Amino acid sequence: MKDNYIRFDWSIKRLLRQKANFGVLEGFFTVLLDEKVEIIEMLESNDQMQNYYKFNRVDIKAKNSKGEIIIVEVQNIHEMPFRERVVYDATKGITEHISLDESYYEAKKIYSISIFYFDIGKGNDYLYHGQNIFTGVHTGDRLEVSVKGKYLLVHKLPAELLPEYFLIRVNEFNQVAVTPLEEWLGYLKDGTIRPDTTVPGLMEAREKLLYHNMSDGERYAYNEYLSDLMIQNDALEGSKLEGFQEGLEEIRQQRLQQGVLQERNEIAANMKKLGLDIPLISQATGLTPEEIAKL
């Protein structure tokens, strides 16, 4: 029997917040960031609207062994201002985790990881990465910023200090998984994990995220979540289809009106050529004398 694994967006809500399951997320971060990542603790968000977003505010904030903060958000349902919110949450992540009595030197680097299950725009890749880079307008060189270290000045690029953004377009992944990152995308998209996988995080997921290992209560809540998600997606698709059909009908009516107007103009122009009086033409076609004069 094929193993059935819990979806990542559900597990990140509950299971992956537990210290015993940190290995799954550590593996994901390690593969994505291409460096060894160890989670020290989960951080709480001060966002009072967190419970309002049933499907879109699935987030985790973790601090790694270097003191950097990693934010993960999963969005299943399309949300118009998602770009602005990604930037807002990254900025908020900095201010939330620096004390009022601390120096700005204590501000932590933020990694913002957004996982989308809907179309967010044009592009051929399933993974996009953005950094803050300051380039000389005239010289083309990259600016290095001098920052105060413990005992001396340390020269760093802005990308080493300012937030990094990863946008993962899950639905755009349509290829055979070859690399560790592609194996992770396969799991994010359809919940599949190779039985012989050696990818960090996925090995742990095979043991900890099995559907049949859930309690009856967890299984019921999980199935209800999937049902609600399906209903929500169906409702959105229905709204899109209804809007599309309304748009087609509006175009059809506009074309009909344009055809009627064109026909009236042609009739009026022919009557004008025959030397008929403008008041008579206006009465016959419904056009104003000014409109007839322009023909």
PDB file of N, CA, C and O in Angstrom, residues 208-270:
ATOM      1  N   LYS A 208       7.526  10.998  10.278  1.00  0.00           N
ATOM      2  CA  LYS A 208       6.728  11.809  11.187  1.00  0.00           C
ATOM      3  C   LYS A 208       5.418  12.330  10.593  1.00  0.00           C
ATOM      4  O   LYS A 208       4.536  12.770  11.331  1.00  0.00           O
ATOM      5  N   LEU A 209       5.290  12.302   9.269  1.00  0.00           N
ATOM      6  CA  LEU A 209       4.117  12.905   8.635  1.00  0.00           C
ATOM      7  C   LEU A 209       3.246  11.881   7.915  1.00  0.00           C
ATOM      8  O   LEU A 209       2.600  12.191   6.915  1.00  0.00           O
ATOM      9  N   LEU A 210       3.204  10.668   8.431  1.00  0.00           N
ATOM     10  CA  LEU A 210       2.342   9.642   7.852  1.00  0.00           C
ATOM     11  C   LEU A 210       0.892   9.876   8.270  1.00  0.00           C
ATOM     12  O   LEU A 210       0.596  10.102   9.447  1.00  0.00           O
ATOM     13  N   TYR A 211      -0.003   9.791   7.312  1.00  0.00           N
ATOM     14  CA  TYR A 211      -1.422  10.029   7.571  1.00  0.00           C
ATOM     15  C   TYR A 211      -1.980   9.038   8.592  1.00  0.00           C
ATOM     16  O   TYR A 211      -2.720   9.415   9.502  1.00  0.00           O
ATOM     17  N   HIS A 212      -1.626   7.758   8.447  1.00  0.00           N
ATOM     18  CA  HIS A 212      -2.217   6.754   9.325  1.00  0.00           C
ATOM     19  C   HIS A 212      -1.660   6.800  10.746  1.00  0.00           C
ATOM     20  O   HIS A 212      -2.157   6.100  11.634  1.00  0.00           O
ATOM     21  N   ASN A 213      -0.641   7.637  10.978  1.00  0.00           N
ATOM     22  CA  ASN A 213      -0.122   7.800  12.340  1.00  0.00           C
ATOM     23  C   ASN A 213      -0.866   8.878  13.118  1.00  0.00           C
ATOM     24  O   ASN A 213      -0.626   9.058  14.316  1.00  0.00           O
ATOM     25  N   MET A 214      -1.762   9.598  12.458  1.00  0.00           N
ATOM     26  CA  MET A 214      -2.519  10.639  13.137  1.00  0.00           C
ATOM     27  C   MET A 214      -3.566  10.007  14.052  1.00  0.00           C
ATOM     28  O   MET A 214      -4.062   8.912  13.797  1.00  0.00           O
ATOM     29  N   SER A 215      -3.909  10.735  15.107  1.00  0.00           N
ATOM     30  CA  SER A 215      -4.993  10.288  15.970  1.00  0.00           C
ATOM     31  C   SER A 215      -6.322  10.493  15.244  1.00  0.00           C
ATOM     32  O   SER A 215      -6.390  11.192  14.217  1.00  0.00           O
ATOM     33  N   ASP A 216      -7.380   9.898  15.768  1.00  0.00           N
ATOM     34  CA  ASP A 216      -8.686  10.051  15.132  1.00  0.00           C
ATOM     35  C   ASP A 216      -9.106  11.520  15.076  1.00  0.00           C
ATOM     36  O   ASP A 216      -9.653  11.981  14.069  1.00  0.00           O
ATOM     37  N   GLY A 217      -8.841  12.250  16.159  1.00  0.00           N
ATOM     38  CA  GLY A 217      -9.194  13.668  16.183  1.00  0.00           C
ATOM     39  C   GLY A 217      -8.411  14.473  15.180  1.00  0.00           C
ATOM     40  O   GLY A 217      -8.960  15.341  14.482  1.00  0.00           O
ATOM     41  N   GLU A 218      -7.099  14.197  15.077  1.00  0.00           N
ATOM     42  CA  GLU A 218      -6.271  14.906  14.104  1.00  0.00           C
ATOM     43  C   GLU A 218      -6.698  14.570  12.685  1.00  0.00           C
ATOM     44  O   GLU A 218      -6.745  15.451  11.810  1.00  0.00           O
ATOM     45  N   ARG A 219      -7.005  13.306  12.458  1.00  0.00           N
ATOM     46  CA  ARG A 219      -7.412  12.883  11.113  1.00  0.00           C
ATOM     47  C   ARG A 219      -8.717  13.558  10.704  1.00  0.00           C
ATOM     48  O   ARG A 219      -8.881  13.996   9.562  1.00  0.00           O
ATOM     49  N   TYR A 220      -9.656  13.666  11.653  1.00  0.00           N
ATOM     50  CA  TYR A 220     -10.929  14.322  11.356  1.00  0.00           C
ATOM     51  C   TYR A 220     -10.699  15.799  11.011  1.00  0.00           C
ATOM     52  O   TYR A 220     -11.249  16.317  10.029  1.00  0.00           O
ATOM     53  N   ALA A 221      -9.896  16.488  11.828  1.00  0.00           N
ATOM     54  CA  ALA A 221      -9.622  17.909  11.591  1.00  0.00           C
ATOM     55  C   ALA A 221      -8.893  18.103  10.258  1.00  0.00           C
ATOM     56  O   ALA A 221      -9.180  19.053   9.516  1.00  0.00           O
ATOM     57  N   TYR A 222      -7.977  17.201   9.956  1.00  0.00           N
ATOM     58  CA  TYR A 222      -7.224  17.289   8.702  1.00  0.00           C
ATOM     59  C   TYR A 222      -8.154  17.108   7.506  1.00  0.00           C
ATOM     60  O   TYR A 222      -8.095  17.866   6.534  1.00  0.00           O
ATOM     61  N   ASN A 223      -9.034  16.120   7.559  1.00  0.00           N
ATOM     62  CA  ASN A 223      -9.970  15.873   6.453  1.00  0.00           C
ATOM     63  C   ASN A 223     -10.938  17.043   6.286  1.00  0.00           C
ATOM     64  O   ASN A 223     -11.311  17.392   5.155  1.00  0.00           O
ATOM     65  N   GLU A 224     -11.347  17.650   7.402  1.00  0.00           N
ATOM     66  CA  GLU A 224     -12.222  18.819   7.325  1.00  0.00           C
ATOM     67  C   GLU A 224     -11.496  19.992   6.664  1.00  0.00           C
ATOM     68  O   GLU A 224     -12.082  20.731   5.877  1.00  0.00           O
ATOM     69  N   TYR A 225     -10.218  20.136   6.957  1.00  0.00           N
ATOM     70  CA  TYR A 225      -9.413  21.194   6.347  1.00  0.00           C
ATOM     71  C   TYR A 225      -9.337  21.001   4.840  1.00  0.00           C
ATOM     72  O   TYR A 225      -9.529  21.944   4.064  1.00  0.00           O
ATOM     73  N   LEU A 226      -9.074  19.766   4.403  1.00  0.00           N
ATOM     74  CA  LEU A 226      -8.992  19.490   2.973  1.00  0.00           C
ATOM     75  C   LEU A 226     -10.338  19.752   2.290  1.00  0.00           C
ATOM     76  O   LEU A 226     -10.389  20.285   1.175  1.00  0.00           O
ATOM     77  N   SER A 227     -11.428  19.376   2.961  1.00  0.00           N
ATOM     78  CA  SER A 227     -12.759  19.598   2.406  1.00  0.00           C
ATOM     79  C   SER A 227     -13.055  21.094   2.275  1.00  0.00           C
ATOM     80  O   SER A 227     -13.547  21.558   1.238  1.00  0.00           O
ATOM     81  N   ASP A 228     -12.737  21.848   3.329  1.00  0.00           N
ATOM     82  CA  ASP A 228     -12.963  23.290   3.290  1.00  0.00           C
ATOM     83  C   ASP A 228     -12.129  23.954   2.199  1.00  0.00           C
ATOM     84  O   ASP A 228     -12.587  24.867   1.506  1.00  0.00           O
ATOM     85  N   LEU A 229     -10.887  23.486   2.060  1.00  0.00           N
ATOM     86  CA  LEU A 229     -10.002  24.046   1.045  1.00  0.00           C
ATOM     87  C   LEU A 229     -10.543  23.783  -0.353  1.00  0.00           C
ATOM     88  O   LEU A 229     -10.524  24.660  -1.230  1.00  0.00           O
ATOM     89  N   MET A 230     -11.055  22.575  -0.571  1.00  0.00           N
ATOM     90  CA  MET A 230     -11.617  22.225  -1.874  1.00  0.00           C
ATOM     91  C   MET A 230     -12.851  23.085  -2.176  1.00  0.00           C
ATOM     92  O   MET A 230     -13.013  23.580  -3.298  1.00  0.00           O
ATOM     93  N   ILE A 231     -13.714  23.266  -1.173  1.00  0.00           N
ATOM     94  CA  ILE A 231     -14.919  24.086  -1.357  1.00  0.00           C
ATOM     95  C   ILE A 231     -14.533  25.527  -1.682  1.00  0.00           C
ATOM     96  O   ILE A 231     -15.112  26.168  -2.561  1.00  0.00           O
ATOM     97  N   GLN A 232     -13.516  26.032  -0.965  1.00  0.00           N
ATOM     98  CA  GLN A 232     -13.080  27.405  -1.187  1.00  0.00           C
ATOM     99  C   GLN A 232     -12.521  27.586  -2.594  1.00  0.00           C
ATOM    100  O   GLN A 232     -12.821  28.563  -3.279  1.00  0.00           O
ATOM    101  N   ASN A 233     -11.720  26.633  -3.043  1.00  0.00           N
ATOM    102  CA  ASN A 233     -11.160  26.710  -4.385  1.00  0.00           C
ATOM    103  C   ASN A 233     -12.240  26.599  -5.447  1.00  0.00           C
ATOM    104  O   ASN A 233     -12.209  27.293  -6.468  1.00  0.00           O
ATOM    105  N   ASP A 234     -13.218  25.710  -5.218  1.00  0.00           N
ATOM    106  CA  ASP A 234     -14.320  25.565  -6.163  1.00  0.00           C
ATOM    107  C   ASP A 234     -15.123  26.865  -6.255  1.00  0.00           C
ATOM    108  O   ASP A 234     -15.560  27.267  -7.336  1.00  0.00           O
ATOM    109  N   ALA A 235     -15.335  27.502  -5.100  1.00  0.00           N
ATOM    110  CA  ALA A 235     -16.081  28.760  -5.091  1.00  0.00           C
ATOM    111  C   ALA A 235     -15.346  29.838  -5.870  1.00  0.00           C
ATOM    112  O   ALA A 235     -15.954  30.605  -6.632  1.00  0.00           O
ATOM    113  N   LEU A 236     -14.016  29.889  -5.712  1.00  0.00           N
ATOM    114  CA  LEU A 236     -13.235  30.882  -6.445  1.00  0.00           C
ATOM    115  C   LEU A 236     -13.263  30.612  -7.936  1.00  0.00           C
ATOM    116  O   LEU A 236     -13.393  31.530  -8.751  1.00  0.00           O
ATOM    117  N   GLU A 237     -13.134  29.329  -8.315  1.00  0.00           N
ATOM    118  CA  GLU A 237     -13.183  28.984  -9.736  1.00  0.00           C
ATOM    119  C   GLU A 237     -14.549  29.305 -10.321  1.00  0.00           C
ATOM    120  O   GLU A 237     -14.667  29.770 -11.456  1.00  0.00           O
ATOM    121  N   GLY A 238     -15.614  29.044  -9.531  1.00  0.00           N
ATOM    122  CA  GLY A 238     -16.962  29.370  -9.989  1.00  0.00           C
ATOM    123  C   GLY A 238     -17.141  30.861 -10.195  1.00  0.00           C
ATOM    124  O   GLY A 238     -17.759  31.299 -11.168  1.00  0.00           O
ATOM    125  N   SER A 239     -16.568  31.652  -9.287  1.00  0.00           N
ATOM    126  CA  SER A 239     -16.651  33.110  -9.415  1.00  0.00           C
ATOM    127  C   SER A 239     -15.902  33.594 -10.646  1.00  0.00           C
ATOM    128  O   SER A 239     -16.364  34.495 -11.354  1.00  0.00           O
ATOM    129  N   LYS A 240     -14.735  32.982 -10.901  1.00  0.00           N
ATOM    130  CA  LYS A 240     -13.967  33.360 -12.090  1.00  0.00           C
ATOM    131  C   LYS A 240     -14.760  33.058 -13.354  1.00  0.00           C
ATOM    132  O   LYS A 240     -14.807  33.860 -14.289  1.00  0.00           O
ATOM    133  N   LEU A 241     -15.379  31.852 -13.409  1.00  0.00           N
ATOM    134  CA  LEU A 241     -16.144  31.448 -14.583  1.00  0.00           C
ATOM    135  C   LEU A 241     -17.347  32.365 -14.778  1.00  0.00           C
ATOM    136  O   LEU A 241     -17.649  32.788 -15.900  1.00  0.00           O
ATOM    137  N   GLU A 242     -18.037  32.678 -13.680  1.00  0.00           N
ATOM    138  CA  GLU A 242     -19.187  33.565 -13.763  1.00  0.00           C
ATOM    139  C   GLU A 242     -18.782  34.951 -14.256  1.00  0.00           C
ATOM    140  O   GLU A 242     -19.450  35.547 -15.109  1.00  0.00           O
ATOM    141  N   GLY A 243     -17.662  35.450 -13.737  1.00  0.00           N
ATOM    142  CA  GLY A 243     -17.163  36.751 -14.177  1.00  0.00           C
ATOM    143  C   GLY A 243     -16.766  36.732 -15.647  1.00  0.00           C
ATOM    144  O   GLY A 243     -17.004  37.693 -16.384  1.00  0.00           O
ATOM    145  N   PHE A 244     -16.164  35.619 -16.095  1.00  0.00           N
ATOM    146  CA  PHE A 244     -15.756  35.481 -17.495  1.00  0.00           C
ATOM    147  C   PHE A 244     -16.976  35.497 -18.406  1.00  0.00           C
ATOM    148  O   PHE A 244     -16.992  36.155 -19.455  1.00  0.00           O
ATOM    149  N   GLN A 245     -18.033  34.758 -18.010  1.00  0.00           N
ATOM    150  CA  GLN A 245     -19.252  34.705 -18.816  1.00  0.00           C
ATOM    151  C   GLN A 245     -19.941  36.065 -18.860  1.00  0.00           C
ATOM    152  O   GLN A 245     -20.458  36.471 -19.912  1.00  0.00           O
ATOM    153  N   GLU A 246     -19.946  36.774 -17.732  1.00  0.00           N
ATOM    154  CA  GLU A 246     -20.533  38.106 -17.710  1.00  0.00           C
ATOM    155  C   GLU A 246     -19.759  39.050 -18.626  1.00  0.00           C
ATOM    156  O   GLU A 246     -20.353  39.892 -19.312  1.00  0.00           O
ATOM    157  N   GLY A 247     -18.442  38.898 -18.643  1.00  0.00           N
ATOM    158  CA  GLY A 247     -17.618  39.722 -19.519  1.00  0.00           C
ATOM    159  C   GLY A 247     -17.908  39.458 -20.986  1.00  0.00           C
ATOM    160  O   GLY A 247     -17.994  40.385 -21.804  1.00  0.00           O
ATOM    161  N   LEU A 248     -18.079  38.181 -21.352  1.00  0.00           N
ATOM    162  CA  LEU A 248     -18.401  37.831 -22.736  1.00  0.00           C
ATOM    163  C   LEU A 248     -19.749  38.410 -23.153  1.00  0.00           C
ATOM    164  O   LEU A 248     -19.908  38.911 -24.274  1.00  0.00           O
ATOM    165  N   GLU A 249     -20.742  38.330 -22.246  1.00  0.00           N
ATOM    166  CA  GLU A 249     -22.067  38.867 -22.555  1.00  0.00           C
ATOM    167  C   GLU A 249     -22.013  40.383 -22.729  1.00  0.00           C
ATOM    168  O   GLU A 249     -22.672  40.944 -23.624  1.00  0.00           O
ATOM    169  N   GLU A 250     -21.212  41.051 -21.906  1.00  0.00           N
ATOM    170  CA  GLU A 250     -21.077  42.503 -22.026  1.00  0.00           C
ATOM    171  C   GLU A 250     -20.452  42.883 -23.360  1.00  0.00           C
ATOM    172  O   GLU A 250     -20.889  43.837 -24.021  1.00  0.00           O
ATOM    173  N   ILE A 251     -19.434  42.116 -23.772  1.00  0.00           N
ATOM    174  CA  ILE A 251     -18.788  42.368 -25.072  1.00  0.00           C
ATOM    175  C   ILE A 251     -19.786  42.157 -26.204  1.00  0.00           C
ATOM    176  O   ILE A 251     -19.838  42.925 -27.175  1.00  0.00           O
ATOM    177  N   ARG A 252     -20.595  41.101 -26.089  1.00  0.00           N
ATOM    178  CA  ARG A 252     -21.580  40.805 -27.137  1.00  0.00           C
ATOM    179  C   ARG A 252     -22.591  41.933 -27.272  1.00  0.00           C
ATOM    180  O   ARG A 252     -22.933  42.358 -28.374  1.00  0.00           O
ATOM    181  N   GLN A 253     -23.073  42.443 -26.136  1.00  0.00           N
ATOM    182  CA  GLN A 253     -24.035  43.543 -26.154  1.00  0.00           C
ATOM    183  C   GLN A 253     -23.417  44.809 -26.744  1.00  0.00           C
ATOM    184  O   GLN A 253     -24.068  45.542 -27.496  1.00  0.00           O
ATOM    185  N   GLN A 254     -22.154  45.054 -26.408  1.00  0.00           N
ATOM    186  CA  GLN A 254     -21.476  46.228 -26.956  1.00  0.00           C
ATOM    187  C   GLN A 254     -21.349  46.143 -28.465  1.00  0.00           C
ATOM    188  O   GLN A 254     -21.547  47.127 -29.184  1.00  0.00           O
ATOM    189  N   ARG A 255     -21.032  44.939 -28.960  1.00  0.00           N
ATOM    190  CA  ARG A 255     -20.900  44.752 -30.404  1.00  0.00           C
ATOM    191  C   ARG A 255     -22.247  44.906 -31.109  1.00  0.00           C
ATOM    192  O   ARG A 255     -22.320  45.443 -32.216  1.00  0.00           O
ATOM    193  N   LEU A 256     -23.313  44.424 -30.456  1.00  0.00           N
ATOM    194  CA  LEU A 256     -24.650  44.590 -31.029  1.00  0.00           C
ATOM    195  C   LEU A 256     -25.008  46.069 -31.126  1.00  0.00           C
ATOM    196  O   LEU A 256     -25.539  46.530 -32.150  1.00  0.00           O
ATOM    197  N   GLN A 257     -24.706  46.807 -30.053  1.00  0.00           N
ATOM    198  CA  GLN A 257     -24.997  48.232 -30.059  1.00  0.00           C
ATOM    199  C   GLN A 257     -24.193  48.955 -31.126  1.00  0.00           C
ATOM    200  O   GLN A 257     -24.698  49.845 -31.812  1.00  0.00           O
ATOM    201  N   GLN A 258     -22.920  48.565 -31.262  1.00  0.00           N
ATOM    202  CA  GLN A 258     -22.077  49.182 -32.286  1.00  0.00           C
ATOM    203  C   GLN A 258     -22.619  48.898 -33.683  1.00  0.00           C
ATOM    204  O   GLN A 258     -22.598  49.751 -34.569  1.00  0.00           O
ATOM    205  N   GLY A 259     -23.136  47.666 -33.880  1.00  0.00           N
ATOM    206  CA  GLY A 259     -23.700  47.305 -35.179  1.00  0.00           C
ATOM    207  C   GLY A 259     -24.937  48.110 -35.502  1.00  0.00           C
ATOM    208  O   GLY A 259     -25.117  48.569 -36.644  1.00  0.00           O
ATOM    209  N   VAL A 260     -25.785  48.322 -34.484  1.00  0.00           N
ATOM    210  CA  VAL A 260     -27.007  49.113 -34.677  1.00  0.00           C
ATOM    211  C   VAL A 260     -26.654  50.552 -35.029  1.00  0.00           C
ATOM    212  O   VAL A 260     -27.237  51.154 -35.948  1.00  0.00           O
ATOM    213  N   LEU A 261     -25.685  51.120 -34.289  1.00  0.00           N
ATOM    214  CA  LEU A 261     -25.279  52.495 -34.547  1.00  0.00           C
ATOM    215  C   LEU A 261     -24.686  52.645 -35.942  1.00  0.00           C
ATOM    216  O   LEU A 261     -24.962  53.622 -36.639  1.00  0.00           O
ATOM    217  N   GLN A 262     -23.860  51.673 -36.317  1.00  0.00           N
ATOM    218  CA  GLN A 262     -23.250  51.741 -37.643  1.00  0.00           C
ATOM    219  C   GLN A 262     -24.320  51.679 -38.741  1.00  0.00           C
ATOM    220  O   GLN A 262     -24.263  52.418 -39.727  1.00  0.00           O
ATOM    221  N   GLU A 263     -25.321  50.808 -38.538  1.00  0.00           N
ATOM    222  CA  GLU A 263     -26.389  50.679 -39.524  1.00  0.00           C
ATOM    223  C   GLU A 263     -27.196  51.975 -39.625  1.00  0.00           C
ATOM    224  O   GLU A 263     -27.537  52.429 -40.724  1.00  0.00           O
ATOM    225  N   ARG A 264     -27.503  52.612 -38.467  1.00  0.00           N
ATOM    226  CA  ARG A 264     -28.243  53.868 -38.476  1.00  0.00           C
ATOM    227  C   ARG A 264     -27.461  54.964 -39.187  1.00  0.00           C
ATOM    228  O   ARG A 264     -28.025  55.760 -39.944  1.00  0.00           O
ATOM    229  N   ASN A 265     -26.143  54.987 -38.947  1.00  0.00           N
ATOM    230  CA  ASN A 265     -25.303  56.002 -39.591  1.00  0.00           C
ATOM    231  C   ASN A 265     -25.292  55.826 -41.103  1.00  0.00           C
ATOM    232  O   ASN A 265     -25.320  56.804 -41.865  1.00  0.00           O
ATOM    233  N   GLU A 266     -25.220  54.570 -41.537  1.00  0.00           N
ATOM    234  CA  GLU A 266     -25.209  54.303 -42.981  1.00  0.00           C
ATOM    235  C   GLU A 266     -26.531  54.724 -43.623  1.00  0.00           C
ATOM    236  O   GLU A 266     -26.558  55.300 -44.718  1.00  0.00           O
ATOM    237  N   ILE A 267     -27.670  54.416 -42.944  1.00  0.00           N
ATOM    238  CA  ILE A 267     -28.977  54.806 -43.471  1.00  0.00           C
ATOM    239  C   ILE A 267     -29.085  56.328 -43.552  1.00  0.00           C
ATOM    240  O   ILE A 267     -29.558  56.896 -44.567  1.00  0.00           O
ATOM    241  N   ALA A 268     -28.657  57.002 -42.473  1.00  0.00           N
ATOM    242  CA  ALA A 268     -28.737  58.465 -42.450  1.00  0.00           C
ATOM    243  C   ALA A 268     -27.858  59.072 -43.537  1.00  0.00           C
ATOM    244  O   ALA A 268     -28.255  60.060 -44.187  1.00  0.00           O
ATOM    245  N   ALA A 269     -26.668  58.501 -43.742  1.00  0.00           N
ATOM    246  CA  ALA A 269     -25.763  59.029 -44.770  1.00  0.00           C
ATOM    247  C   ALA A 269     -26.377  58.874 -46.160  1.00  0.00           C
ATOM    248  O   ALA A 269     -26.274  59.780 -47.011  1.00  0.00           O
ATOM    249  N   ASN A 270     -27.035  57.751 -46.416  1.00  0.00           N
ATOM    250  CA  ASN A 270     -27.674  57.531 -47.722  1.00  0.00           C
ATOM    251  C   ASN A 270     -28.845  58.493 -47.924  1.00  0.00           C
ATOM    252  O   ASN A 270     -29.054  59.019 -49.031  1.00  0.00           O
TER     253      ASN A 270
END
